Short mmCIF file of C-alpha atoms in Angstrom, two decimals:
data_model
loop_
_atom_site.label_atom_id
_atom_site.label_comp_id
_atom_site.label_asym_id
_atom_site.label_seq_id
_atom_site.Cartn_x
_atom_site.Cartn_y
_atom_site.Cartn_z
CA MET H 1 0.00 0.00 0.00
CA ARG H 2 1.12 3.59 -0.37
CA PRO H 3 0.01 6.91 1.12
CA ILE H 4 -3.23 8.27 -0.28
CA ASP H 5 -3.11 11.16 -2.69
CA ARG H 6 -6.50 12.66 -3.17
CA ASP H 7 -6.37 13.14 -6.93
CA SER H 8 -5.63 9.47 -7.57
CA ILE H 9 -8.36 8.33 -5.21
CA GLN H 10 -10.88 10.74 -6.69
CA ALA H 11 -10.08 9.41 -10.16
CA GLU H 12 -10.53 5.82 -8.95
CA LEU H 13 -13.89 6.71 -7.39
CA ASP H 14 -15.03 8.48 -10.56
CA ASP H 15 -14.08 5.45 -12.67
CA ARG H 16 -16.50 3.30 -10.66
CA LEU H 17 -19.50 5.69 -10.75
CA GLY H 18 -22.78 3.90 -11.47
CA GLN H 19 -21.22 0.43 -11.51
CA GLU H 20 -22.60 -2.56 -9.60
CA LEU H 21 -19.87 -3.09 -7.00
CA TYR H 22 -18.98 -5.31 -4.07
CA LEU H 23 -18.18 -3.44 -0.87
CA HIS H 24 -15.91 -4.41 2.00
CA LEU H 25 -16.22 -1.89 4.86
CA GLU H 26 -14.52 -2.49 8.17
CA THR H 27 -13.34 -0.83 11.31
CA THR H 28 -11.44 -2.59 14.07
CA THR H 29 -9.68 -2.03 17.36
CA GLY H 30 -8.42 -5.62 17.29
CA SER H 31 -9.87 -8.39 19.44
CA TYR H 32 -7.38 -8.18 22.30
CA THR H 33 -8.20 -4.73 23.74
CA LYS H 34 -9.37 -6.34 27.01
CA LEU H 35 -5.78 -7.42 27.65
CA GLY H 36 -4.51 -3.83 27.39
CA PRO H 37 -3.87 -1.57 30.38
CA GLU H 38 -7.22 0.20 29.94
CA LYS H 39 -9.16 -3.09 29.49
CA LYS H 40 -11.21 -1.48 26.73
CA ASN H 41 -14.00 -3.33 24.97
CA PRO H 42 -13.20 -4.37 21.41
CA VAL H 43 -15.09 -2.35 18.78
CA ILE H 44 -15.16 -4.14 15.46
CA ALA H 45 -17.54 -4.20 12.51
CA PHE H 46 -17.30 -5.38 8.96
CA VAL H 47 -19.54 -5.85 5.96
CA ARG H 48 -18.12 -8.04 3.23
CA ASN H 49 -19.45 -8.39 -0.29
CA ALA H 50 -22.48 -6.13 0.10
CA ARG H 51 -23.73 -4.96 -3.31
CA ILE H 52 -23.73 -1.22 -3.86
CA SER H 53 -23.79 1.38 -6.60
CA TYR H 54 -23.09 5.07 -6.09
CA ALA H 55 -24.05 8.16 -8.01
CA ARG H 56 -21.49 10.39 -6.30
CA GLY H 57 -18.25 9.40 -4.62
CA THR H 58 -15.89 11.87 -2.97
CA VAL H 59 -12.63 11.85 -1.03
CA THR H 60 -12.04 14.74 1.38
CA GLY H 61 -9.70 15.81 4.17
CA THR H 62 -6.00 16.52 4.41
CA GLY H 63 -4.94 13.17 5.85
CA PRO H 64 -6.21 11.01 7.29
CA TYR H 65 -8.87 11.15 4.59
CA ARG H 66 -12.62 10.61 4.43
CA VAL H 67 -14.63 8.96 1.68
CA GLY H 68 -18.39 9.27 1.19
CA LEU H 69 -20.35 7.31 -1.39
CA LYS H 70 -23.87 8.56 -2.09
CA LEU H 71 -26.07 5.56 -2.85
CA GLY H 72 -29.54 5.51 -4.36
CA GLU H 73 -31.00 5.05 -0.89
CA GLY H 74 -28.28 5.78 1.64
CA TRP H 75 -24.60 6.38 2.21
CA VAL H 76 -21.29 4.68 2.77
CA TYR H 77 -18.93 6.69 5.00
CA ALA H 78 -15.40 6.09 6.20
CA ASP H 79 -12.97 8.30 8.11
CA GLY H 80 -9.37 7.61 9.04
CA LEU H 81 -8.10 6.45 5.63
CA THR H 82 -4.34 6.81 5.09
CA ASP H 83 -3.12 4.28 2.50
CA TYR H 84 -4.32 2.68 -0.73
CA GLU H 85 -3.63 0.18 -3.44
CA VAL H 86 -5.33 -1.02 -6.61
CA ASN H 87 -4.48 -4.70 -6.59
CA GLU H 88 -3.94 -7.17 -9.46
CA ARG H 89 -7.68 -7.91 -9.49
CA GLY H 90 -8.49 -4.23 -10.04
CA GLU H 91 -9.89 -3.89 -6.52
CA LEU H 92 -9.62 -0.45 -4.90
CA LEU H 93 -8.31 -1.01 -1.37
CA LEU H 94 -8.40 1.99 0.96
CA ALA H 95 -7.10 1.51 4.49
CA GLY H 96 -6.41 3.38 7.67
CA LEU H 97 -3.07 2.25 9.12
CA ASP H 98 -1.82 3.36 12.54
CA CYS H 99 1.79 4.19 13.39
CA GLU H 100 2.47 0.47 13.98
CA GLY H 101 1.20 -0.43 10.51
CA GLN H 102 -1.96 -1.98 11.97
CA LEU H 103 -5.20 -1.71 10.05
CA THR H 104 -7.88 0.35 11.81
CA MET H 105 -10.24 1.00 8.89
CA ALA H 106 -10.87 -0.46 5.44
CA LEU H 107 -13.10 0.66 2.59
CA GLN H 108 -12.77 -1.51 -0.50
CA LEU H 109 -14.61 -1.71 -3.83
CA SER H 110 -14.50 -4.56 -6.34
CA GLN H 111 -16.34 -5.48 -9.53
CA THR H 112 -16.27 -9.15 -8.52
CA PRO H 113 -16.82 -10.64 -5.05
CA PHE H 114 -13.93 -10.27 -2.61
CA ARG H 115 -12.39 -13.68 -2.08
CA GLU H 116 -13.76 -16.13 0.47
CA GLY H 117 -12.83 -19.74 1.23
CA GLN H 118 -9.63 -21.46 0.19
CA THR H 119 -6.57 -19.26 -0.25
CA ASP H 120 -4.45 -19.22 -3.41
CA ALA H 121 -1.49 -20.23 -1.27
CA GLU H 122 -3.17 -23.21 0.39
CA MET F 1 -16.92 -33.82 37.07
CA LEU F 2 -18.18 -30.27 36.94
CA SER F 3 -16.28 -28.08 39.33
CA GLU F 4 -18.33 -25.95 41.70
CA ALA F 5 -16.13 -22.94 41.11
CA LYS F 6 -17.56 -20.40 38.72
CA GLY F 7 -15.89 -20.28 35.36
CA ARG F 8 -14.35 -23.74 35.45
CA GLN F 9 -14.85 -26.77 33.27
CA GLN F 10 -11.93 -28.76 34.48
CA ASP F 11 -11.39 -32.36 35.22
CA ALA F 12 -11.40 -32.22 39.04
CA THR F 13 -9.08 -35.22 39.35
CA HIS F 14 -6.15 -32.96 38.44
CA SER F 15 -5.38 -31.21 41.68
CA ARG F 16 -1.69 -30.50 41.14
CA THR F 17 0.48 -29.44 38.24
CA VAL F 18 2.29 -32.24 36.40
CA PRO F 19 4.98 -31.78 33.75
CA PHE F 20 4.07 -32.31 30.12
CA ASP F 21 5.59 -35.64 29.15
CA ALA F 22 6.06 -35.93 25.37
CA ALA F 23 7.24 -39.55 25.75
CA GLY F 24 3.77 -40.44 27.01
CA GLU F 25 2.09 -39.29 23.78
CA SER F 26 1.79 -41.06 20.46
CA ALA F 27 0.32 -38.11 18.52
CA VAL F 28 -0.71 -34.56 19.46
CA LEU F 29 -3.24 -32.45 17.55
CA ALA F 30 -3.51 -28.69 18.03
CA VAL F 31 -6.86 -27.08 17.16
CA PHE F 32 -6.80 -23.28 17.08
CA PRO F 33 -8.51 -20.71 14.86
CA HIS F 34 -5.68 -18.57 13.48
CA PRO F 35 -2.29 -18.91 11.82
CA ASP F 36 0.13 -18.07 14.73
CA ASP F 37 -2.10 -19.39 17.57
CA GLU F 38 -0.24 -22.72 17.36
CA SER F 39 3.12 -20.99 17.90
CA PHE F 40 1.99 -18.57 20.62
CA ALA F 41 -0.10 -21.05 22.61
CA ALA F 42 1.70 -24.35 22.08
CA GLY F 43 4.75 -23.88 19.86
CA GLY F 44 7.13 -25.09 22.57
CA THR F 45 4.99 -28.12 23.38
CA LEU F 46 4.73 -29.05 19.70
CA ALA F 47 8.50 -28.70 19.34
CA LEU F 48 9.05 -30.90 22.43
CA CYS F 49 6.84 -33.57 20.85
CA ASN F 50 8.74 -33.33 17.59
CA GLU F 51 12.06 -33.79 19.40
CA ALA F 52 10.63 -36.85 21.14
CA GLY F 53 9.55 -38.35 17.81
CA VAL F 54 5.85 -37.79 18.49
CA ARG F 55 3.66 -36.94 15.46
CA THR F 56 2.06 -33.50 15.64
CA ALA F 57 -0.51 -31.74 13.48
CA TYR F 58 -2.19 -28.36 13.47
CA LEU F 59 -5.83 -28.03 12.45
CA CYS F 60 -6.17 -24.32 11.74
CA GLY F 61 -9.73 -22.94 11.72
CA THR F 62 -9.33 -19.85 9.52
CA TYR F 63 -6.80 -18.10 7.31
CA GLY F 64 -6.56 -15.18 9.71
CA ASP F 65 -8.05 -13.00 6.97
CA MET F 66 -9.31 -10.37 9.41
CA GLY F 67 -6.11 -9.78 11.35
CA ARG F 68 -5.26 -6.11 11.68
CA ARG F 69 -1.50 -6.55 11.78
CA MET F 70 0.04 -6.19 8.34
CA GLY F 71 3.73 -6.16 9.30
CA ARG F 72 5.70 -3.28 10.74
CA PRO F 73 5.73 -1.28 8.57
CA ALA F 74 2.75 -2.76 6.73
CA PHE F 75 3.87 -4.89 3.78
CA THR F 76 0.54 -6.48 2.86
CA ASN F 77 -3.15 -5.54 2.74
CA ARG F 78 -6.58 -6.83 3.77
CA GLU F 79 -7.06 -8.89 0.60
CA ALA F 80 -3.55 -10.36 0.32
CA LEU F 81 -3.26 -11.13 4.05
CA ARG F 82 -4.97 -14.54 3.76
CA ASP F 83 -2.35 -15.78 1.27
CA VAL F 84 0.50 -14.21 3.24
CA ARG F 85 -0.64 -15.88 6.45
CA THR F 86 -1.16 -19.26 4.76
CA VAL F 87 2.47 -19.22 3.62
CA GLU F 88 3.69 -17.96 7.01
CA LEU F 89 1.86 -20.77 8.77
CA ARG F 90 3.32 -23.37 6.45
CA ASP F 91 6.79 -22.04 7.28
CA ALA F 92 6.08 -22.00 11.02
CA CYS F 93 4.81 -25.59 10.92
CA ALA F 94 7.99 -26.60 9.10
CA VAL F 95 9.99 -25.07 11.98
CA LEU F 96 7.89 -27.00 14.51
CA GLY F 97 7.89 -30.24 12.51
CA CYS F 98 4.11 -30.15 12.49
CA GLU F 99 1.62 -31.29 9.82
CA LEU F 100 -0.99 -28.74 8.76
CA ALA F 101 -4.64 -28.73 7.69
CA PHE F 102 -7.15 -25.90 7.34
CA MET F 103 -10.86 -25.88 8.18
CA GLY F 104 -11.56 -22.95 5.84
CA LEU F 105 -13.75 -20.96 8.25
CA ARG F 106 -14.03 -17.16 8.11
CA ASP F 107 -11.90 -15.29 10.62
CA LYS F 108 -13.95 -13.74 13.48
CA CYS F 109 -17.10 -15.67 12.46
CA ILE F 110 -16.65 -19.15 13.99
CA GLU F 111 -19.06 -18.40 16.85
CA PHE F 112 -21.82 -17.73 14.32
CA GLU F 113 -21.54 -21.14 12.68
CA ASP F 114 -23.55 -24.08 14.00
CA PRO F 115 -21.27 -25.45 16.77
CA GLN F 116 -22.30 -29.02 15.91
CA ASP F 117 -21.14 -28.54 12.30
CA VAL F 118 -17.79 -27.18 13.42
CA ALA F 119 -17.51 -29.97 16.01
CA ALA F 120 -18.22 -32.61 13.35
CA GLN F 121 -15.42 -31.20 11.22
CA VAL F 122 -12.99 -31.30 14.17
CA ARG F 123 -14.13 -34.79 15.12
CA ARG F 124 -13.40 -36.19 11.64
CA VAL F 125 -9.82 -34.96 11.93
CA ILE F 126 -9.45 -36.33 15.48
CA GLU F 127 -10.72 -39.73 14.37
CA GLU F 128 -8.40 -39.79 11.38
CA TYR F 129 -5.31 -38.56 13.21
CA ALA F 130 -6.02 -40.47 16.46
CA PRO F 131 -4.13 -38.13 18.82
CA THR F 132 -3.56 -39.05 22.45
CA THR F 133 -3.87 -35.33 23.30
CA VAL F 134 -5.73 -32.46 21.68
CA ILE F 135 -4.64 -28.91 22.54
CA THR F 136 -7.14 -26.09 22.10
CA TYR F 137 -8.27 -22.87 23.79
CA TYR F 138 -10.22 -22.97 27.06
CA PRO F 139 -13.78 -22.09 26.00
CA GLY F 140 -14.76 -18.98 27.95
CA HIS F 141 -11.13 -18.08 28.69
CA GLY F 142 -9.91 -17.50 25.14
CA VAL F 143 -10.38 -13.70 25.10
CA HIS F 144 -10.94 -13.81 21.30
CA SER F 145 -14.42 -15.06 20.27
CA ASP F 146 -12.89 -17.43 17.71
CA HIS F 147 -10.70 -18.96 20.44
CA ASP F 148 -13.76 -19.60 22.62
CA ALA F 149 -15.89 -20.92 19.76
CA LEU F 150 -13.32 -23.37 18.40
CA GLY F 151 -12.35 -24.53 21.91
CA HIS F 152 -16.03 -25.17 22.54
CA ALA F 153 -16.44 -27.06 19.25
CA THR F 154 -13.37 -29.17 20.09
CA VAL F 155 -14.87 -30.15 23.45
CA LEU F 156 -18.12 -31.08 21.65
CA ALA F 157 -16.12 -33.13 19.15
CA VAL F 158 -14.43 -35.13 21.92
CA ARG F 159 -17.68 -35.48 23.86
CA ALA F 160 -19.28 -37.17 20.84
CA MET F 161 -16.60 -39.88 20.81
CA PRO F 162 -16.80 -43.19 22.70
CA ALA F 163 -15.08 -42.77 26.08
CA GLY F 164 -12.33 -45.29 25.28
CA LEU F 165 -11.26 -43.48 22.10
CA ARG F 166 -11.23 -39.93 23.42
CA PRO F 167 -7.98 -37.97 23.49
CA ARG F 168 -7.09 -35.93 26.53
CA VAL F 169 -8.12 -32.27 26.07
CA LEU F 170 -5.52 -29.71 27.13
CA ALA F 171 -6.83 -26.15 27.17
CA VAL F 172 -4.92 -22.89 26.93
CA ALA F 173 -6.34 -19.96 28.91
CA VAL F 174 -5.40 -16.51 27.61
CA GLY F 175 -4.54 -13.51 29.75
CA ASP F 176 -2.72 -12.43 32.89
CA PRO F 177 -1.42 -15.62 34.58
CA ASN F 178 -2.15 -14.27 38.07
CA VAL F 179 -5.77 -13.47 37.23
CA LEU F 180 -6.16 -16.87 35.55
CA ARG F 181 -4.79 -18.65 38.61
CA GLU F 182 -7.37 -16.90 40.77
CA GLU F 183 -10.18 -17.89 38.44
CA LEU F 184 -9.08 -21.36 37.38
CA GLY F 185 -6.56 -22.49 39.98
CA GLU F 186 -3.09 -23.81 39.20
CA PRO F 187 -2.67 -25.20 35.67
CA HIS F 188 -2.80 -28.99 35.50
CA VAL F 189 0.00 -29.48 33.02
CA ARG F 190 3.14 -27.44 32.54
CA ALA F 191 5.54 -27.86 29.64
CA ASP F 192 9.10 -26.71 30.33
CA ILE F 193 10.01 -25.29 26.92
CA ARG F 194 13.36 -23.66 27.72
CA GLY F 195 15.18 -26.31 25.68
CA VAL F 196 13.12 -25.59 22.56
CA LYS F 197 12.83 -21.83 23.08
CA ASP F 198 14.66 -20.99 19.84
CA ARG F 199 12.36 -23.17 17.77
CA LYS F 200 9.33 -21.47 19.26
CA LEU F 201 10.79 -18.04 18.56
CA ASP F 202 11.70 -19.07 15.00
CA ALA F 203 8.14 -20.32 14.45
CA LEU F 204 6.82 -16.99 15.76
CA ARG F 205 9.21 -15.09 13.48
CA ALA F 206 7.85 -17.08 10.52
CA HIS F 207 4.55 -15.28 11.22
CA ARG F 208 6.23 -12.09 10.13
CA SER F 209 3.08 -10.09 9.35
CA GLN F 210 1.80 -10.72 12.87
CA THR F 211 4.93 -10.73 15.02
CA GLU F 212 7.31 -8.18 13.50
CA SER F 213 5.95 -5.48 15.77
CA MET F 214 6.07 -7.73 18.87
CA PHE F 215 9.72 -8.62 18.27
CA ALA F 216 10.57 -4.95 17.75
CA HIS F 217 8.95 -4.08 21.10
CA MET F 218 10.62 -7.03 22.84
CA ASN F 219 14.02 -5.81 21.67
CA GLU F 220 13.23 -2.26 22.80
CA ASP F 221 12.02 -3.50 26.21
CA ALA F 222 15.08 -5.69 26.64
CA ARG F 223 17.34 -2.71 25.92
CA GLU F 224 15.47 -0.52 28.37
CA ASP F 225 15.30 -2.75 31.42
CA GLY F 226 18.33 -4.89 30.59
CA GLN F 227 16.40 -8.10 31.17
CA THR F 228 13.75 -10.19 29.52
CA SER F 229 10.26 -8.79 29.86
CA THR F 230 7.58 -10.80 31.65
CA PHE F 231 5.74 -11.36 28.38
CA SER F 232 8.71 -12.76 26.51
CA GLU F 233 9.61 -14.87 29.55
CA ARG F 234 6.12 -16.34 29.51
CA LEU F 235 6.55 -17.05 25.82
CA THR F 236 9.86 -18.83 26.13
CA VAL F 237 9.98 -20.56 29.52
CA ARG F 238 6.75 -22.50 29.94
CA GLU F 239 3.39 -23.36 28.42
CA GLU F 240 0.55 -24.21 30.77
CA PHE F 241 -2.66 -26.12 30.24
CA TYR F 242 -5.84 -27.15 32.00
CA VAL F 243 -7.24 -30.64 31.46
CA LEU F 244 -10.88 -30.27 30.42
CA ASP F 245 -13.67 -32.70 31.20
CA ALA F 246 -15.40 -33.10 27.83
CA ASP F 247 -18.63 -34.22 29.51
CA ALA F 248 -18.90 -31.07 31.63
CA PRO F 249 -20.81 -28.20 30.00
CA THR F 250 -18.51 -25.55 28.61
CA LEU F 251 -18.83 -21.97 29.80
CA LEU F 252 -20.50 -21.18 26.48
CA GLU F 253 -23.18 -23.79 27.11
CA ARG F 254 -23.69 -22.56 30.66
CA ALA F 255 -23.94 -18.93 29.53
CA ARG F 256 -26.83 -19.95 27.26
CA GLY F 257 -28.47 -21.69 30.23
#
């Protein structure tokens, strides 16, 4: 992954306007927060392979960045995005990485379902 | 049978800690949900078995697809992580001399599967591999929901077997050892892993995406206080287990009433 630049991300979002897409949206503190000094509750959510289509998609902020996708009947919102990659499958992967390189947020769009089941390496 | 103490599912016949004796085993099967659990929770024990000529295998529940560690600095991403971790686990198992099989479940979602389905999958592997001991997480003391759910399914798998064919179930409880001792008592089985410490650490290093940051911190800590930190000592000196009674309801069953 590499640091987000807004122009590239905006172009990627514009390319996907009106398409039927698969969404992966996630935020995570990690599952082991209870073991930390503050014994915090874990806060984790993800949606994988939800079908969406957006009529307007925008990246904002000065880093970390926000992305909002305006759907026909709702919104997709993510804050805390820092890094991105378009992988070999053409999937747009946006992520928030903390100073340790740990993922805190992910917003990903794909024209085909994100992979499930057996890994390529298995 | 079922211990009176809250939060316990242990075999009450084990009142004192005995050393783990690899020579007494003919095969050992580890059942954990994520690539790296085998090395953190039982890497030393698996290495001890390997040195004693005992067959070992790891049945890994998921590909660890939802892990948030990506290396330090990050060298992979959410979609590539599953392949990265599959390869890392294969390397770690090579270090430990351990066979490997995957269950193909989705990381973080094991508790939402039908426990009987997951248990049936575990049972098929137990019956095929015929271990004398199965090592898993202590259901209700796993901290991570996948740890609890797969520990629970493993107990169900053993419970469904005829008494004479059942392996012993050794359970790993996660967290502060002092708190765990208060809640669960002294561990029943303790493996002295000092002699295989380097193999455990090498297996952990093979899980580069997950452990790079931990090793960096361990080195920083060691420089600061001039001695090994408690955490790394726990990792390299001993592994402790509770013997579970497969017929006793797990904490997950009791929580459902």
